[in-house]
PDB file of C-alpha atoms in Angstrom:
ATOM      1  CA  UNK W   1     193.572  44.727  95.820  1.00 55.00           C
ATOM      2  CA  UNK W   2     196.755  45.064  94.357  1.00 73.00           C
ATOM      3  CA  UNK W   3     196.699  44.929  90.058  1.00 86.00           C
ATOM      4  CA  UNK W   4     196.753  41.477  89.439  1.00 89.00           C
ATOM      5  CA  UNK W   5     199.582  40.158  86.573  1.00 91.00           C
ATOM      6  CA  UNK W   6     197.798  39.358  83.353  1.00 91.00           C
ATOM      7  CA  UNK W   7     200.307  36.325  82.447  1.00 91.00           C
ATOM      8  CA  UNK W   8     200.727  35.262  85.969  1.00 93.00           C
ATOM      9  CA  UNK W   9     196.098  35.362  85.322  1.00 94.00           C
ATOM     10  CA  UNK W  10     196.542  33.279  82.402  1.00 94.00           C
ATOM     11  CA  UNK W  11     198.789  30.668  82.391  1.00 94.00           C
ATOM     12  CA  UNK W  12     196.004  29.577  85.987  1.00 94.00           C
ATOM     13  CA  UNK W  13     193.705  29.664  83.932  1.00 94.00           C
ATOM     14  CA  UNK W  14     195.594  27.251  81.826  1.00 94.00           C
ATOM     15  CA  UNK W  15     196.532  25.689  84.579  1.00 94.00           C
ATOM     16  CA  UNK W  16     192.966  25.110  85.802  1.00 92.00           C
ATOM     17  CA  UNK W  17     191.416  23.813  82.810  1.00 93.00           C
ATOM     18  CA  UNK W  18     193.212  19.916  83.588  1.00 91.00           C
ATOM     19  CA  UNK W  19     190.791  20.274  86.119  1.00 86.00           C
ATOM     20  CA  UNK W  20     188.205  19.528  84.401  1.00 83.00           C
ATOM     21  CA  UNK W  21     187.422  16.211  81.661  1.00 83.00           C
ATOM     22  CA  UNK W  22     189.562  13.626  81.654  1.00 84.00           C
ATOM     23  CA  UNK W  23     193.027  15.819  82.141  1.00 87.00           C
ATOM     24  CA  UNK W  24     194.231  16.673  78.724  1.00 91.00           C
ATOM     25  CA  UNK W  25     194.110  19.436  76.712  1.00 93.00           C
ATOM     26  CA  UNK W  26     195.661  20.375  72.860  1.00 94.00           C
ATOM     27  CA  UNK W  27     196.951  23.749  72.448  1.00 94.00           C
ATOM     28  CA  UNK W  28     193.559  24.401  69.728  1.00 95.00           C
ATOM     29  CA  UNK W  29     191.230  23.675  72.520  1.00 95.00           C
ATOM     30  CA  UNK W  30     193.191  25.585  75.078  1.00 94.00           C
ATOM     31  CA  UNK W  31     192.812  28.507  72.762  1.00 95.00           C
ATOM     32  CA  UNK W  32     189.551  28.134  71.600  1.00 94.00           C
ATOM     33  CA  UNK W  33     188.094  27.483  75.333  1.00 94.00           C
ATOM     34  CA  UNK W  34     189.983  30.460  77.173  1.00 94.00           C
ATOM     35  CA  UNK W  35     189.492  32.864  73.628  1.00 95.00           C
ATOM     36  CA  UNK W  36     193.052  33.647  73.456  1.00 94.00           C
ATOM     37  CA  UNK W  37     195.529  33.734  70.804  1.00 94.00           C
ATOM     38  CA  UNK W  38     197.258  31.070  69.354  1.00 94.00           C
ATOM     39  CA  UNK W  39     200.693  32.929  69.722  1.00 94.00           C
ATOM     40  CA  UNK W  40     200.157  33.069  74.145  1.00 94.00           C
ATOM     41  CA  UNK W  41     198.744  29.942  74.721  1.00 94.00           C
ATOM     42  CA  UNK W  42     201.734  28.454  72.527  1.00 94.00           C
ATOM     43  CA  UNK W  43     204.240  30.579  75.109  1.00 95.00           C
ATOM     44  CA  UNK W  44     202.226  29.573  78.135  1.00 95.00           C
ATOM     45  CA  UNK W  45     202.393  26.118  77.049  1.00 94.00           C
ATOM     46  CA  UNK W  46     205.649  25.906  76.574  1.00 94.00           C
ATOM     47  CA  UNK W  47     206.901  27.870  79.759  1.00 95.00           C
ATOM     48  CA  UNK W  48     204.158  25.261  82.350  1.00 94.00           C
ATOM     49  CA  UNK W  49     205.311  22.545  80.401  1.00 93.00           C
ATOM     50  CA  UNK W  50     209.104  23.918  80.640  1.00 93.00           C
ATOM     51  CA  UNK W  51     208.573  24.102  84.536  1.00 93.00           C
ATOM     52  CA  UNK W  52     207.068  20.982  85.266  1.00 92.00           C
ATOM     53  CA  UNK W  53     203.567  21.888  85.310  1.00 93.00           C
ATOM     54  CA  UNK W  54     202.448  20.330  82.246  1.00 94.00           C
ATOM     55  CA  UNK W  55     204.026  17.875  80.431  1.00 94.00           C
ATOM     56  CA  UNK W  56     203.543  15.907  76.584  1.00 92.00           C
ATOM     57  CA  UNK W  57     202.264  13.442  76.450  1.00 89.00           C
ATOM     58  CA  UNK W  58     204.264  10.647  73.897  1.00 85.00           C
ATOM     59  CA  UNK W  59     201.268   8.585  72.746  1.00 83.00           C
ATOM     60  CA  UNK W  60     199.227  10.892  72.285  1.00 86.00           C
ATOM     61  CA  UNK W  61     201.464  14.063  70.190  1.00 85.00           C
ATOM     62  CA  UNK W  62     200.404  17.685  70.737  1.00 88.00           C
ATOM     63  CA  UNK W  63     198.148  17.222  73.798  1.00 93.00           C
ATOM     64  CA  UNK W  64     199.778  17.706  77.819  1.00 94.00           C
ATOM     65  CA  UNK W  65     198.079  16.823  81.485  1.00 93.00           C
ATOM     66  CA  UNK W  66     199.634  18.342  84.338  1.00 93.00           C
ATOM     67  CA  UNK W  67     203.099  17.972  85.513  1.00 91.00           C
ATOM     68  CA  UNK W  68     204.906  16.526  88.432  1.00 89.00           C
ATOM     69  CA  UNK W  69     205.031  20.193  89.420  1.00 89.00           C
ATOM     70  CA  UNK W  70     201.661  21.153  90.142  1.00 89.00           C
ATOM     71  CA  UNK W  71     200.777  16.855  92.444  1.00 83.00           C
ATOM     72  CA  UNK W  72     204.425  18.799  94.669  1.00 81.00           C
ATOM     73  CA  UNK W  73     202.609  21.600  95.350  1.00 84.00           C
ATOM     74  CA  UNK W  74     199.578  20.334  96.029  1.00 79.00           C
ATOM     75  CA  UNK W  75     201.427  17.307  97.971  1.00 73.00           C
ATOM     76  CA  UNK W  76     202.710  20.243  99.883  1.00 74.00           C
ATOM     77  CA  UNK W  77     199.287  21.430 100.417  1.00 72.00           C
ATOM     78  CA  UNK W  78     197.892  18.244 101.652  1.00 68.00           C
ATOM     79  CA  UNK W  79     201.143  17.930 104.161  1.00 68.00           C
ATOM     80  CA  UNK W  80     200.595  21.250 106.212  1.00 69.00           C
ATOM     81  CA  UNK W  81     196.926  21.401 106.152  1.00 64.00           C
ATOM     82  CA  UNK W  82     198.279  17.661 108.168  1.00 80.00           C
ATOM     83  CA  UNK W  83     200.301  19.013 109.942  1.00 88.00           C
ATOM     84  CA  UNK W  84     198.734  21.452 111.567  1.00 88.00           C
ATOM     85  CA  UNK W  85     195.236  19.443 112.681  1.00 89.00           C
ATOM     86  CA  UNK W  86     198.038  16.795 113.770  1.00 92.00           C
ATOM     87  CA  UNK W  87     200.463  19.706 115.110  1.00 93.00           C
ATOM     88  CA  UNK W  88     197.117  20.220 116.879  1.00 93.00           C
ATOM     89  CA  UNK W  89     196.322  17.238 118.526  1.00 94.00           C
ATOM     90  CA  UNK W  90     199.761  16.379 119.421  1.00 96.00           C
ATOM     91  CA  UNK W  91     200.583  19.695 121.458  1.00 95.00           C
ATOM     92  CA  UNK W  92     197.665  19.160 123.454  1.00 95.00           C
ATOM     93  CA  UNK W  93     198.969  16.218 124.219  1.00 95.00           C
ATOM     94  CA  UNK W  94     202.870  16.766 125.162  1.00 96.00           C
ATOM     95  CA  UNK W  95     200.703  20.547 126.767  1.00 94.00           C
ATOM     96  CA  UNK W  96     198.806  17.735 129.410  1.00 93.00           C
ATOM     97  CA  UNK W  97     201.975  16.534 130.468  1.00 92.00           C
ATOM     98  CA  UNK W  98     203.693  19.624 131.227  1.00 91.00           C
ATOM     99  CA  UNK W  99     200.701  22.391 131.939  1.00 90.00           C
ATOM    100  CA  UNK W 100     202.771  25.013 129.775  1.00 92.00           C
ATOM    101  CA  UNK W 101     200.799  26.572 126.664  1.00 93.00           C
ATOM    102  CA  UNK W 102     202.781  24.128 123.876  1.00 95.00           C
ATOM    103  CA  UNK W 103     203.150  26.007 119.684  1.00 94.00           C
ATOM    104  CA  UNK W 104     204.020  24.670 116.624  1.00 96.00           C
ATOM    105  CA  UNK W 105     204.859  27.390 113.821  1.00 95.00           C
ATOM    106  CA  UNK W 106     206.415  26.577 110.445  1.00 94.00           C
ATOM    107  CA  UNK W 107     209.000  29.052 108.984  1.00 94.00           C
ATOM    108  CA  UNK W 108     207.443  31.580 105.794  1.00 91.00           C
ATOM    109  CA  UNK W 109     211.099  33.738 105.273  1.00 90.00           C
ATOM    110  CA  UNK W 110     212.126  35.199 108.399  1.00 93.00           C
ATOM    111  CA  UNK W 111     209.250  35.050 110.335  1.00 93.00           C
ATOM    112  CA  UNK W 112     207.213  32.131 111.732  1.00 94.00           C
ATOM    113  CA  UNK W 113     203.429  31.971 111.872  1.00 93.00           C
ATOM    114  CA  UNK W 114     202.007  29.716 114.218  1.00 92.00           C
ATOM    115  CA  UNK W 115     200.082  27.277 112.915  1.00 91.00           C
ATOM    116  CA  UNK W 116     198.168  25.345 116.467  1.00 92.00           C
ATOM    117  CA  UNK W 117     198.339  26.709 119.740  1.00 91.00           C
ATOM    118  CA  UNK W 118     197.308  25.042 123.587  1.00 91.00           C
ATOM    119  CA  UNK W 119     197.373  27.410 125.697  1.00 86.00           C
ATOM    120  CA  UNK W 120     198.886  26.652 129.264  1.00 76.00           C
ATOM    121  CA  UNK W 121     197.080  25.604 132.332  1.00 72.00           C
ATOM    122  CA  UNK W 122     197.924  28.592 133.611  1.00 66.00           C
ATOM    123  CA  UNK W 123     197.085  32.391 133.576  1.00 57.00           C
ATOM    124  CA  UNK W 124     200.255  33.385 130.797  1.00 53.00           C
ATOM    125  CA  UNK W 125     199.822  36.223 129.060  1.00 53.00           C
ATOM    126  CA  UNK W 126     202.231  35.724 125.221  1.00 55.00           C
ATOM    127  CA  UNK W 127     202.382  36.910 122.129  1.00 53.00           C
ATOM    128  CA  UNK W 128     201.763  34.237 120.326  1.00 54.00           C
ATOM    129  CA  UNK W 129     198.518  33.150 118.724  1.00 53.00           C
ATOM    130  CA  UNK W 130     196.856  30.533 115.632  1.00 60.00           C
ATOM    131  CA  UNK W 131     197.753  32.101 112.324  1.00 64.00           C
ATOM    132  CA  UNK W 132     200.132  35.328 113.792  1.00 77.00           C
ATOM    133  CA  UNK W 133     203.659  35.823 112.661  1.00 87.00           C
ATOM    134  CA  UNK W 134     206.667  36.992 114.689  1.00 92.00           C
ATOM    135  CA  UNK W 135     210.205  37.643 113.594  1.00 94.00           C
ATOM    136  CA  UNK W 136     211.798  33.712 114.466  1.00 96.00           C
ATOM    137  CA  UNK W 137     215.292  35.399 115.188  1.00 96.00           C
ATOM    138  CA  UNK W 138     213.336  36.230 118.082  1.00 95.00           C
ATOM    139  CA  UNK W 139     211.556  33.010 118.620  1.00 96.00           C
ATOM    140  CA  UNK W 140     212.976  29.453 119.682  1.00 96.00           C
ATOM    141  CA  UNK W 141     211.184  28.111 117.097  1.00 97.00           C
ATOM    142  CA  UNK W 142     212.753  30.707 114.207  1.00 96.00           C
ATOM    143  CA  UNK W 143     215.615  29.685 115.597  1.00 97.00           C
ATOM    144  CA  UNK W 144     215.611  26.248 114.930  1.00 97.00           C
ATOM    145  CA  UNK W 145     213.716  26.944 111.021  1.00 97.00           C
ATOM    146  CA  UNK W 146     216.106  29.029 110.494  1.00 97.00           C
ATOM    147  CA  UNK W 147     219.468  26.317 111.780  1.00 97.00           C
ATOM    148  CA  UNK W 148     217.859  24.264 109.689  1.00 96.00           C
ATOM    149  CA  UNK W 149     217.959  25.778 106.298  1.00 95.00           C
ATOM    150  CA  UNK W 150     221.002  25.202 103.731  1.00 93.00           C
ATOM    151  CA  UNK W 151     223.837  27.804 103.979  1.00 92.00           C
ATOM    152  CA  UNK W 152     223.219  29.085 100.694  1.00 93.00           C
ATOM    153  CA  UNK W 153     219.641  29.690 101.604  1.00 93.00           C
ATOM    154  CA  UNK W 154     219.942  30.564 104.694  1.00 94.00           C
ATOM    155  CA  UNK W 155     222.045  34.111 104.129  1.00 93.00           C
ATOM    156  CA  UNK W 156     219.371  34.827 101.162  1.00 91.00           C
ATOM    157  CA  UNK W 157     216.557  35.500 103.472  1.00 91.00           C
ATOM    158  CA  UNK W 158     219.268  36.923 105.949  1.00 91.00           C
ATOM    159  CA  UNK W 159     221.444  39.095 104.062  1.00 89.00           C
ATOM    160  CA  UNK W 160     220.912  42.663 104.348  1.00 86.00           C
ATOM    161  CA  UNK W 161     218.393  41.597 106.523  1.00 89.00           C
ATOM    162  CA  UNK W 162     217.461  44.176 109.844  1.00 92.00           C
ATOM    163  CA  UNK W 163     216.838  42.204 113.051  1.00 94.00           C
ATOM    164  CA  UNK W 164     214.404  44.222 114.657  1.00 94.00           C
ATOM    165  CA  UNK W 165     214.540  43.339 118.721  1.00 95.00           C
ATOM    166  CA  UNK W 166     210.750  42.567 120.398  1.00 94.00           C
ATOM    167  CA  UNK W 167     212.582  42.536 123.864  1.00 95.00           C
ATOM    168  CA  UNK W 168     215.249  44.332 125.286  1.00 95.00           C
ATOM    169  CA  UNK W 169     217.545  40.314 125.429  1.00 95.00           C
ATOM    170  CA  UNK W 170     216.300  39.619 121.606  1.00 95.00           C
ATOM    171  CA  UNK W 171     219.163  39.003 118.872  1.00 94.00           C
ATOM    172  CA  UNK W 172     220.601  41.872 116.555  1.00 95.00           C
ATOM    173  CA  UNK W 173     223.742  41.216 115.579  1.00 94.00           C
ATOM    174  CA  UNK W 174     223.575  38.544 112.784  1.00 93.00           C
ATOM    175  CA  UNK W 175     227.042  37.552 113.411  1.00 94.00           C
ATOM    176  CA  UNK W 176     225.249  36.568 117.461  1.00 95.00           C
ATOM    177  CA  UNK W 177     222.343  34.955 115.752  1.00 96.00           C
ATOM    178  CA  UNK W 178     224.484  32.773 113.311  1.00 95.00           C
ATOM    179  CA  UNK W 179     227.075  31.777 116.352  1.00 96.00           C
ATOM    180  CA  UNK W 180     223.703  30.401 117.936  1.00 96.00           C
ATOM    181  CA  UNK W 181     222.495  29.375 115.145  1.00 97.00           C
ATOM    182  CA  UNK W 182     225.400  26.970 114.725  1.00 96.00           C
ATOM    183  CA  UNK W 183     224.651  26.001 118.440  1.00 96.00           C
ATOM    184  CA  UNK W 184     220.797  24.877 117.552  1.00 97.00           C
ATOM    185  CA  UNK W 185     222.923  22.685 114.846  1.00 96.00           C
ATOM    186  CA  UNK W 186     224.580  20.161 117.656  1.00 95.00           C
ATOM    187  CA  UNK W 187     222.320  20.218 119.880  1.00 94.00           C
ATOM    188  CA  UNK W 188     218.801  19.104 118.130  1.00 95.00           C
ATOM    189  CA  UNK W 189     216.799  22.124 119.736  1.00 96.00           C
ATOM    190  CA  UNK W 190     216.648  25.776 120.360  1.00 97.00           C
ATOM    191  CA  UNK W 191     215.937  27.845 123.669  1.00 95.00           C
ATOM    192  CA  UNK W 192     215.490  31.509 124.100  1.00 94.00           C
ATOM    193  CA  UNK W 193     215.244  32.979 127.636  1.00 93.00           C
ATOM    194  CA  UNK W 194     212.448  36.386 127.357  1.00 93.00           C
ATOM    195  CA  UNK W 195     213.830  37.146 123.894  1.00 95.00           C
ATOM    196  CA  UNK W 196     210.234  37.724 122.185  1.00 92.00           C
ATOM    197  CA  UNK W 197     208.324  38.305 125.701  1.00 91.00           C
ATOM    198  CA  UNK W 198     210.044  39.805 128.394  1.00 91.00           C
ATOM    199  CA  UNK W 199     208.673  37.282 131.025  1.00 90.00           C
ATOM    200  CA  UNK W 200     208.763  34.048 129.073  1.00 92.00           C
ATOM    201  CA  UNK W 201     211.108  31.324 127.564  1.00 93.00           C
ATOM    202  CA  UNK W 202     211.106  28.421 125.235  1.00 94.00           C
ATOM    203  CA  UNK W 203     212.445  25.289 124.198  1.00 97.00           C
ATOM    204  CA  UNK W 204     212.376  23.982 121.384  1.00 97.00           C
ATOM    205  CA  UNK W 205     212.366  21.000 118.655  1.00 98.00           C
ATOM    206  CA  UNK W 206     212.497  19.900 115.146  1.00 98.00           C
ATOM    207  CA  UNK W 207     209.525  18.398 112.981  1.00 96.00           C
ATOM    208  CA  UNK W 208     210.538  16.016 110.262  1.00 94.00           C
ATOM    209  CA  UNK W 209     207.937  14.904 107.257  1.00 89.00           C
ATOM    210  CA  UNK W 210     207.837  11.631 105.622  1.00 84.00           C
ATOM    211  CA  UNK W 211     211.884  12.614 103.633  1.00 84.00           C
ATOM    212  CA  UNK W 212     213.257  13.666 107.020  1.00 91.00           C
ATOM    213  CA  UNK W 213     213.389  17.723 105.889  1.00 91.00           C
ATOM    214  CA  UNK W 214     212.348  19.910 108.885  1.00 95.00           C
ATOM    215  CA  UNK W 215     208.806  21.117 108.147  1.00 93.00           C
ATOM    216  CA  UNK W 216     207.723  22.742 111.594  1.00 96.00           C
ATOM    217  CA  UNK W 217     208.984  23.188 114.981  1.00 97.00           C
ATOM    218  CA  UNK W 218     207.559  22.395 118.433  1.00 98.00           C
ATOM    219  CA  UNK W 219     208.111  24.433 121.357  1.00 96.00           C
ATOM    220  CA  UNK W 220     207.453  24.757 124.806  1.00 96.00           C
ATOM    221  CA  UNK W 221     206.963  28.135 126.395  1.00 93.00           C
ATOM    222  CA  UNK W 222     207.360  28.947 130.576  1.00 92.00           C
ATOM    223  CA  UNK W 223     207.348  32.506 132.580  1.00 91.00           C
ATOM    224  CA  UNK W 224     210.649  32.727 133.938  1.00 89.00           C
ATOM    225  CA  UNK W 225     209.579  32.418 138.162  1.00 88.00           C
ATOM    226  CA  UNK W 226     208.638  28.633 137.106  1.00 88.00           C
ATOM    227  CA  UNK W 227     211.614  28.446 134.908  1.00 87.00           C
ATOM    228  CA  UNK W 228     215.102  26.448 135.647  1.00 88.00           C
ATOM    229  CA  UNK W 229     218.071  24.696 134.739  1.00 88.00           C
ATOM    230  CA  UNK W 230     216.361  21.135 135.835  1.00 90.00           C
ATOM    231  CA  UNK W 231     213.104  22.446 134.054  1.00 89.00           C
ATOM    232  CA  UNK W 232     214.730  23.229 131.064  1.00 91.00           C
ATOM    233  CA  UNK W 233     215.854  19.916 130.660  1.00 94.00           C
ATOM    234  CA  UNK W 234     212.822  18.233 131.957  1.00 94.00           C
ATOM    235  CA  UNK W 235     211.664  20.460 128.499  1.00 95.00           C
ATOM    236  CA  UNK W 236     213.204  20.187 125.948  1.00 96.00           C
ATOM    237  CA  UNK W 237     212.570  16.206 126.978  1.00 96.00           C
ATOM    238  CA  UNK W 238     209.334  16.490 126.741  1.00 96.00           C
ATOM    239  CA  UNK W 239     209.388  18.940 123.430  1.00 97.00           C
ATOM    240  CA  UNK W 240     212.131  16.780 121.649  1.00 97.00           C
ATOM    241  CA  UNK W 241     209.075  13.384 122.385  1.00 97.00           C
ATOM    242  CA  UNK W 242     206.649  15.664 120.765  1.00 97.00           C
ATOM    243  CA  UNK W 243     208.297  16.538 118.396  1.00 97.00           C
ATOM    244  CA  UNK W 244     209.512  13.268 117.222  1.00 96.00           C
ATOM    245  CA  UNK W 245     205.872  11.459 117.761  1.00 95.00           C
ATOM    246  CA  UNK W 246     204.326  14.842 114.869  1.00 95.00           C
ATOM    247  CA  UNK W 247     206.777  13.667 112.687  1.00 94.00           C
ATOM    248  CA  UNK W 248     205.472  10.262 113.459  1.00 92.00           C
ATOM    249  CA  UNK W 249     202.526  11.329 112.088  1.00 89.00           C
ATOM    250  CA  UNK W 250     203.723  12.777 109.055  1.00 87.00           C
ATOM    251  CA  UNK W 251     205.376   9.361 108.133  1.00 84.00           C
ATOM    252  CA  UNK W 252     209.078   9.998 109.151  1.00 85.00           C
ATOM    253  CA  UNK W 253     210.604   7.259 109.906  1.00 77.00           C
ATOM    254  CA  UNK W 254     208.423   5.022 106.769  1.00 56.00           C
ATOM    255  CA  UNK W 255     209.937   6.018 103.928  1.00 41.00           C
ATOM    256  CA  UNK W 256     213.190   4.889 105.672  1.00 43.00           C
ATOM    257  CA  UNK W 257     212.030   1.430 106.940  1.00 39.00           C
TER     258      UNK W 257
END
């Protein structure tokens, strides 16, 4: 276990105090409960308020309550819980319709994390597993999620990063990857042929949240012995339909209605 950062620990201690009582506190109350110097408490409260983790209460001068940033974090946490549970259900439905392996994944920096997986009815050796991370550039779900990032954010994540190969077909050139991502944006789906597994190809479609943001991708993986252009087109439609169904479960479309 790494070393804990005292300043971060104190800031979190302050925030956790607001889970008690009526959810409002003054600086003297925080000082007394945490046994911290008044100057330290003032600096912590000022910093947390500046970042919208706390707000002052106009009708109660000197008192604070939790701010909108804590709500946003909690909402994102709840959304991901919903995403995993709903993703598993939709993945099961898609897998039943095609008999192939279905994944739902999210992006973390330059890797994908698989949060749901339903195996094929056939015996297939897969490198993926629920909870496992893989390099995003080697997977259809990863390419789709990278393609959905704003250009500046994509640059920040990719610049200076080595693109490690998982198979002989993995993309390891940054310019080639960016060209592939441009194609993903144009088509609205992502495909990878034996880039993470030498025997498997995959097609992925975007999953959107209530605000219309791409928060995950749903993919269908097929061994090359069952992969044809016709099958690819069919699976692309199934993946898109499954991703749309999962998006609807997350509230996509309701905010615009």
